[in-house]
């Protein structure tokens, strides 16, 4: 039996002091490639964790524990950004369950969304999300899929000014409403934009990623694997003979390294239910990243498959 | 509007097959042995249809099945992982109410094609549905039964109201038919081999209504 600090404190009759215990010190994380958030300079590891579908497990105790294990592996490997939304079913309470188990790792960067068409109910929704996570404040609050963004953004900027959140962002996915996204990026002082970008969906390279770079807006990339479909599409194909120049060891890392090697990208947020996969994803943020020439080779290679 | 045409069926799926079928397994475990009681109640309704008895006795059993399914499965469990289902729970309660207000003391027997076709649909909902899980490569623990799960409840009800109503039961058809369409599409997105069954229920119901009008 391993004697834990919790057991020792309780055994000594000092259970009341448990809340004062320092947060769980997770193992020394790997040295992950990190990029500064443009608006603040705060460093962010380039691989985060999405929760769409994967953390929507209801109240199933077995699956909740599996998600908590994914979170534990994510933080142990040095990850920071965890992203969710009120649209994701039970994902928010599942995150809260995992974070409570892990005693709220200090390196958590909480990225949430407001997703409600009635702007007067935005604050209440954010508060409900906060209660599910069990955090004091969110680091980043994004307007999900641009729903009522004209009304939500001023409220989010006020929350940022009063210290209730640290960053403000907007999101879209799968190439939708890019013109509107550009308009918001050009006219509003947002910190982050979240878009879909992967080796086959590269439309954002034309205008949105350069605009983000120009305006100093951080970029979060969702659906890096097209919800697993890219992995399934390529997993039976051989990896290129020149894999060394990408720094990848697997198809998942090949696909992730393509995304995070774009200089405008701040963080990609693949979702998974598996501990080995979350470790593999974070390992993509170690070692070398492909340069521009290798990135072009990567595109040519997968398009020829 | 142009945004909506960019969505695919799978984009609306917010949970994995594993999560859904574990939910059904845990539900079956929680409510055992109500499966047997509900199926026995459904067979009682089927017997009334076979003997061409008064539907006033049969319909309350159907209403209870819809209300229970709405409350315990759709609202308490399924809506937790699939929030649009909370609207379906309301529709199921509405269907229970519609069944109650459709109770009539007597009526002429339906045309033979609708009677026997309706009985066939009831057998599909009561007997075949619980056996689908192993055929679809799933554990029997995730079997779907009348009164507990929406698909067999809808199919059994479609069969019962066709077999027991002297005229086409227009008021009682839309909600179960709509549910079968939603469920079929969901199962299709989940790549479940049983996705064709709710569509078969729709086709059979519409065919029976049309044939019996000749």
PDB file of N, CA, C and O in Angstrom, chain B residues 156-199:
ATOM      1  N   UNK B 156     -44.177  -0.340 -31.782  1.00  0.00           N
ATOM      2  CA  UNK B 156     -45.305  -1.082 -31.214  1.00  0.00           C
ATOM      3  C   UNK B 156     -46.571  -0.229 -31.246  1.00  0.00           C
ATOM      4  O   UNK B 156     -47.669  -0.713 -31.555  1.00  0.00           O
ATOM      5  N   UNK B 157     -46.419   1.047 -30.936  1.00  0.00           N
ATOM      6  CA  UNK B 157     -47.583   1.937 -30.909  1.00  0.00           C
ATOM      7  C   UNK B 157     -48.162   2.136 -32.297  1.00  0.00           C
ATOM      8  O   UNK B 157     -49.382   2.134 -32.482  1.00  0.00           O
ATOM      9  N   UNK B 158     -47.270   2.318 -33.282  1.00  0.00           N
ATOM     10  CA  UNK B 158     -47.767   2.458 -34.657  1.00  0.00           C
ATOM     11  C   UNK B 158     -48.597   1.227 -35.036  1.00  0.00           C
ATOM     12  O   UNK B 158     -49.696   1.346 -35.586  1.00  0.00           O
ATOM     13  N   UNK B 159     -48.050   0.046 -34.702  1.00  0.00           N
ATOM     14  CA  UNK B 159     -48.784  -1.179 -35.000  1.00  0.00           C
ATOM     15  C   UNK B 159     -50.097  -1.248 -34.246  1.00  0.00           C
ATOM     16  O   UNK B 159     -51.140  -1.592 -34.819  1.00  0.00           O
ATOM     17  N   UNK B 160     -50.084  -0.899 -32.978  1.00  0.00           N
ATOM     18  CA  UNK B 160     -51.284  -1.023 -32.147  1.00  0.00           C
ATOM     19  C   UNK B 160     -52.391  -0.079 -32.609  1.00  0.00           C
ATOM     20  O   UNK B 160     -53.544  -0.484 -32.733  1.00  0.00           O
ATOM     21  N   UNK B 161     -52.035   1.169 -32.887  1.00  0.00           N
ATOM     22  CA  UNK B 161     -53.095   2.107 -33.268  1.00  0.00           C
ATOM     23  C   UNK B 161     -53.634   1.775 -34.668  1.00  0.00           C
ATOM     24  O   UNK B 161     -54.809   2.018 -34.946  1.00  0.00           O
ATOM     25  N   UNK B 162     -52.783   1.207 -35.528  1.00  0.00           N
ATOM     26  CA  UNK B 162     -53.280   0.787 -36.845  1.00  0.00           C
ATOM     27  C   UNK B 162     -54.220  -0.404 -36.700  1.00  0.00           C
ATOM     28  O   UNK B 162     -55.235  -0.503 -37.391  1.00  0.00           O
ATOM     29  N   UNK B 163     -53.860  -1.314 -35.790  1.00  0.00           N
ATOM     30  CA  UNK B 163     -54.631  -2.549 -35.652  1.00  0.00           C
ATOM     31  C   UNK B 163     -55.899  -2.353 -34.819  1.00  0.00           C
ATOM     32  O   UNK B 163     -56.811  -3.173 -34.886  1.00  0.00           O
ATOM     33  N   UNK B 164     -55.943  -1.299 -34.028  1.00  0.00           N
ATOM     34  CA  UNK B 164     -57.080  -1.139 -33.110  1.00  0.00           C
ATOM     35  C   UNK B 164     -58.053  -0.041 -33.526  1.00  0.00           C
ATOM     36  O   UNK B 164     -59.159   0.037 -32.995  1.00  0.00           O
ATOM     37  N   UNK B 165     -57.641   0.827 -34.452  1.00  0.00           N
ATOM     38  CA  UNK B 165     -58.498   1.971 -34.785  1.00  0.00           C
ATOM     39  C   UNK B 165     -59.336   1.671 -36.022  1.00  0.00           C
ATOM     40  O   UNK B 165     -58.788   1.231 -37.038  1.00  0.00           O
ATOM     41  N   UNK B 166     -60.630   1.948 -35.957  1.00  0.00           N
ATOM     42  CA  UNK B 166     -61.483   1.700 -37.124  1.00  0.00           C
ATOM     43  C   UNK B 166     -61.107   2.587 -38.308  1.00  0.00           C
ATOM     44  O   UNK B 166     -61.163   2.161 -39.456  1.00  0.00           O
ATOM     45  N   UNK B 167     -60.707   3.830 -38.045  1.00  0.00           N
ATOM     46  CA  UNK B 167     -60.270   4.726 -39.119  1.00  0.00           C
ATOM     47  C   UNK B 167     -58.771   4.966 -38.957  1.00  0.00           C
ATOM     48  O   UNK B 167     -58.234   4.780 -37.858  1.00  0.00           O
ATOM     49  N   UNK B 168     -58.089   5.417 -40.006  1.00  0.00           N
ATOM     50  CA  UNK B 168     -56.659   5.723 -39.840  1.00  0.00           C
ATOM     51  C   UNK B 168     -56.463   6.712 -38.686  1.00  0.00           C
ATOM     52  O   UNK B 168     -57.102   7.768 -38.661  1.00  0.00           O
ATOM     53  N   UNK B 169     -55.604   6.370 -37.734  1.00  0.00           N
ATOM     54  CA  UNK B 169     -55.454   7.202 -36.518  1.00  0.00           C
ATOM     55  C   UNK B 169     -54.524   8.384 -36.766  1.00  0.00           C
ATOM     56  O   UNK B 169     -53.426   8.447 -36.210  1.00  0.00           O
ATOM     57  N   UNK B 170     -54.949   9.335 -37.552  1.00  0.00           N
ATOM     58  CA  UNK B 170     -54.077  10.424 -37.994  1.00  0.00           C
ATOM     59  C   UNK B 170     -53.414  11.146 -36.835  1.00  0.00           C
ATOM     60  O   UNK B 170     -52.245  11.510 -36.899  1.00  0.00           O
ATOM     61  N   UNK B 171     -54.177  11.370 -35.785  1.00  0.00           N
ATOM     62  CA  UNK B 171     -53.648  12.148 -34.658  1.00  0.00           C
ATOM     63  C   UNK B 171     -52.465  11.445 -33.976  1.00  0.00           C
ATOM     64  O   UNK B 171     -51.575  12.095 -33.424  1.00  0.00           O
ATOM     65  N   UNK B 172     -52.470  10.112 -34.027  1.00  0.00           N
ATOM     66  CA  UNK B 172     -51.466   9.358 -33.256  1.00  0.00           C
ATOM     67  C   UNK B 172     -50.254   8.932 -34.081  1.00  0.00           C
ATOM     68  O   UNK B 172     -49.353   8.292 -33.558  1.00  0.00           O
ATOM     69  N   UNK B 173     -50.250   9.293 -35.357  1.00  0.00           N
ATOM     70  CA  UNK B 173     -49.146   8.839 -36.208  1.00  0.00           C
ATOM     71  C   UNK B 173     -47.947   9.795 -36.277  1.00  0.00           C
ATOM     72  O   UNK B 173     -46.802   9.332 -36.328  1.00  0.00           O
ATOM     73  N   UNK B 174     -48.147  11.121 -36.298  1.00  0.00           N
ATOM     74  CA  UNK B 174     -46.997  12.010 -36.586  1.00  0.00           C
ATOM     75  C   UNK B 174     -45.823  11.858 -35.622  1.00  0.00           C
ATOM     76  O   UNK B 174     -44.673  11.772 -36.063  1.00  0.00           O
ATOM     77  N   UNK B 175     -46.077  11.835 -34.327  1.00  0.00           N
ATOM     78  CA  UNK B 175     -44.949  11.820 -33.375  1.00  0.00           C
ATOM     79  C   UNK B 175     -44.144  10.520 -33.484  1.00  0.00           C
ATOM     80  O   UNK B 175     -42.911  10.569 -33.614  1.00  0.00           O
ATOM     81  N   UNK B 176     -44.795   9.336 -33.467  1.00  0.00           N
ATOM     82  CA  UNK B 176     -43.961   8.126 -33.629  1.00  0.00           C
ATOM     83  C   UNK B 176     -43.246   8.065 -34.969  1.00  0.00           C
ATOM     84  O   UNK B 176     -42.100   7.608 -35.031  1.00  0.00           O
ATOM     85  N   UNK B 177     -43.910   8.533 -36.037  1.00  0.00           N
ATOM     86  CA  UNK B 177     -43.234   8.509 -37.340  1.00  0.00           C
ATOM     87  C   UNK B 177     -42.029   9.455 -37.344  1.00  0.00           C
ATOM     88  O   UNK B 177     -40.950   9.107 -37.829  1.00  0.00           O
ATOM     89  N   UNK B 178     -42.229  10.638 -36.770  1.00  0.00           N
ATOM     90  CA  UNK B 178     -41.132  11.600 -36.708  1.00  0.00           C
ATOM     91  C   UNK B 178     -39.979  11.051 -35.870  1.00  0.00           C
ATOM     92  O   UNK B 178     -38.804  11.169 -36.233  1.00  0.00           O
ATOM     93  N   UNK B 179     -40.327  10.406 -34.749  1.00  0.00           N
ATOM     94  CA  UNK B 179     -39.264   9.826 -33.916  1.00  0.00           C
ATOM     95  C   UNK B 179     -38.491   8.755 -34.683  1.00  0.00           C
ATOM     96  O   UNK B 179     -37.253   8.691 -34.617  1.00  0.00           O
ATOM     97  N   UNK B 180     -39.239   7.905 -35.422  1.00  0.00           N
ATOM     98  CA  UNK B 180     -38.557   6.841 -36.180  1.00  0.00           C
ATOM     99  C   UNK B 180     -37.570   7.457 -37.178  1.00  0.00           C
ATOM    100  O   UNK B 180     -36.466   6.926 -37.380  1.00  0.00           O
ATOM    101  N   UNK B 181     -37.959   8.577 -37.789  1.00  0.00           N
ATOM    102  CA  UNK B 181     -37.055   9.226 -38.742  1.00  0.00           C
ATOM    103  C   UNK B 181     -35.814   9.754 -38.024  1.00  0.00           C
ATOM    104  O   UNK B 181     -34.679   9.535 -38.473  1.00  0.00           O
ATOM    105  N   UNK B 182     -36.026  10.431 -36.890  1.00  0.00           N
ATOM    106  CA  UNK B 182     -34.891  10.980 -36.129  1.00  0.00           C
ATOM    107  C   UNK B 182     -33.983   9.849 -35.657  1.00  0.00           C
ATOM    108  O   UNK B 182     -32.752   9.911 -35.780  1.00  0.00           O
ATOM    109  N   UNK B 183     -34.600   8.789 -35.138  1.00  0.00           N
ATOM    110  CA  UNK B 183     -33.803   7.688 -34.606  1.00  0.00           C
ATOM    111  C   UNK B 183     -33.034   6.970 -35.714  1.00  0.00           C
ATOM    112  O   UNK B 183     -31.858   6.626 -35.555  1.00  0.00           O
ATOM    113  N   UNK B 184     -33.705   6.750 -36.842  1.00  0.00           N
ATOM    114  CA  UNK B 184     -33.031   6.091 -37.959  1.00  0.00           C
ATOM    115  C   UNK B 184     -31.809   6.879 -38.412  1.00  0.00           C
ATOM    116  O   UNK B 184     -30.743   6.309 -38.655  1.00  0.00           O
ATOM    117  N   UNK B 185     -31.970   8.208 -38.500  1.00  0.00           N
ATOM    118  CA  UNK B 185     -30.840   9.043 -38.919  1.00  0.00           C
ATOM    119  C   UNK B 185     -29.719   9.010 -37.880  1.00  0.00           C
ATOM    120  O   UNK B 185     -28.531   8.974 -38.219  1.00  0.00           O
ATOM    121  N   UNK B 186     -30.110   9.011 -36.603  1.00  0.00           N
ATOM    122  CA  UNK B 186     -29.099   8.964 -35.534  1.00  0.00           C
ATOM    123  C   UNK B 186     -28.317   7.656 -35.596  1.00  0.00           C
ATOM    124  O   UNK B 186     -27.080   7.640 -35.523  1.00  0.00           O
ATOM    125  N   UNK B 187     -29.067   6.545 -35.738  1.00  0.00           N
ATOM    126  CA  UNK B 187     -28.400   5.236 -35.793  1.00  0.00           C
ATOM    127  C   UNK B 187     -27.528   5.126 -37.045  1.00  0.00           C
ATOM    128  O   UNK B 187     -26.455   4.517 -37.019  1.00  0.00           O
ATOM    129  N   UNK B 188     -27.979   5.741 -38.115  1.00  0.00           N
ATOM    130  CA  UNK B 188     -27.184   5.751 -39.344  1.00  0.00           C
ATOM    131  C   UNK B 188     -25.866   6.495 -39.099  1.00  0.00           C
ATOM    132  O   UNK B 188     -24.789   6.021 -39.466  1.00  0.00           O
ATOM    133  N   UNK B 189     -25.967   7.654 -38.445  1.00  0.00           N
ATOM    134  CA  UNK B 189     -24.751   8.415 -38.138  1.00  0.00           C
ATOM    135  C   UNK B 189     -23.845   7.634 -37.191  1.00  0.00           C
ATOM    136  O   UNK B 189     -22.621   7.744 -37.254  1.00  0.00           O
ATOM    137  N   UNK B 190     -24.457   6.827 -36.311  1.00  0.00           N
ATOM    138  CA  UNK B 190     -23.665   5.996 -35.394  1.00  0.00           C
ATOM    139  C   UNK B 190     -23.121   4.749 -36.091  1.00  0.00           C
ATOM    140  O   UNK B 190     -22.422   3.955 -35.488  1.00  0.00           O
ATOM    141  N   UNK B 191     -23.482   4.574 -37.359  1.00  0.00           N
ATOM    142  CA  UNK B 191     -23.100   3.403 -38.157  1.00  0.00           C
ATOM    143  C   UNK B 191     -23.586   2.112 -37.517  1.00  0.00           C
ATOM    144  O   UNK B 191     -22.894   1.087 -37.537  1.00  0.00           O
ATOM    145  N   UNK B 192     -24.792   2.176 -36.933  1.00  0.00           N
ATOM    146  CA  UNK B 192     -25.379   0.994 -36.306  1.00  0.00           C
ATOM    147  C   UNK B 192     -26.058   0.151 -37.383  1.00  0.00           C
ATOM    148  O   UNK B 192     -26.837   0.670 -38.188  1.00  0.00           O
ATOM    149  N   UNK B 193     -25.785  -1.177 -37.413  1.00  0.00           N
ATOM    150  CA  UNK B 193     -26.400  -2.023 -38.442  1.00  0.00           C
ATOM    151  C   UNK B 193     -27.928  -2.055 -38.351  1.00  0.00           C
ATOM    152  O   UNK B 193     -28.590  -2.429 -39.319  1.00  0.00           O
ATOM    153  N   UNK B 194     -28.491  -1.660 -37.219  1.00  0.00           N
ATOM    154  CA  UNK B 194     -29.952  -1.681 -37.065  1.00  0.00           C
ATOM    155  C   UNK B 194     -30.632  -0.393 -37.493  1.00  0.00           C
ATOM    156  O   UNK B 194     -31.829  -0.207 -37.244  1.00  0.00           O
ATOM    157  N   UNK B 195     -29.908   0.500 -38.155  1.00  0.00           N
ATOM    158  CA  UNK B 195     -30.472   1.814 -38.520  1.00  0.00           C
ATOM    159  C   UNK B 195     -31.663   1.691 -39.463  1.00  0.00           C
ATOM    160  O   UNK B 195     -32.515   2.579 -39.506  1.00  0.00           O
ATOM    161  N   UNK B 196     -31.738   0.587 -40.219  1.00  0.00           N
ATOM    162  CA  UNK B 196     -32.819   0.449 -41.194  1.00  0.00           C
ATOM    163  C   UNK B 196     -34.159   0.165 -40.525  1.00  0.00           C
ATOM    164  O   UNK B 196     -35.217   0.398 -41.124  1.00  0.00           O
ATOM    165  N   UNK B 197     -34.146  -0.324 -39.287  1.00  0.00           N
ATOM    166  CA  UNK B 197     -35.400  -0.778 -38.680  1.00  0.00           C
ATOM    167  C   UNK B 197     -36.396   0.371 -38.466  1.00  0.00           C
ATOM    168  O   UNK B 197     -37.576   0.232 -38.826  1.00  0.00           O
ATOM    169  N   UNK B 198     -35.993   1.516 -37.899  1.00  0.00           N
ATOM    170  CA  UNK B 198     -36.972   2.609 -37.764  1.00  0.00           C
ATOM    171  C   UNK B 198     -37.512   3.072 -39.124  1.00  0.00           C
ATOM    172  O   UNK B 198     -38.695   3.397 -39.240  1.00  0.00           O
ATOM    173  N   UNK B 199     -36.639   3.061 -40.149  1.00  0.00           N
ATOM    174  CA  UNK B 199     -37.133   3.439 -41.485  1.00  0.00           C
ATOM    175  C   UNK B 199     -38.148   2.408 -41.999  1.00  0.00           C
ATOM    176  O   UNK B 199     -39.129   2.761 -42.645  1.00  0.00           O
TER     177      UNK B 199
END
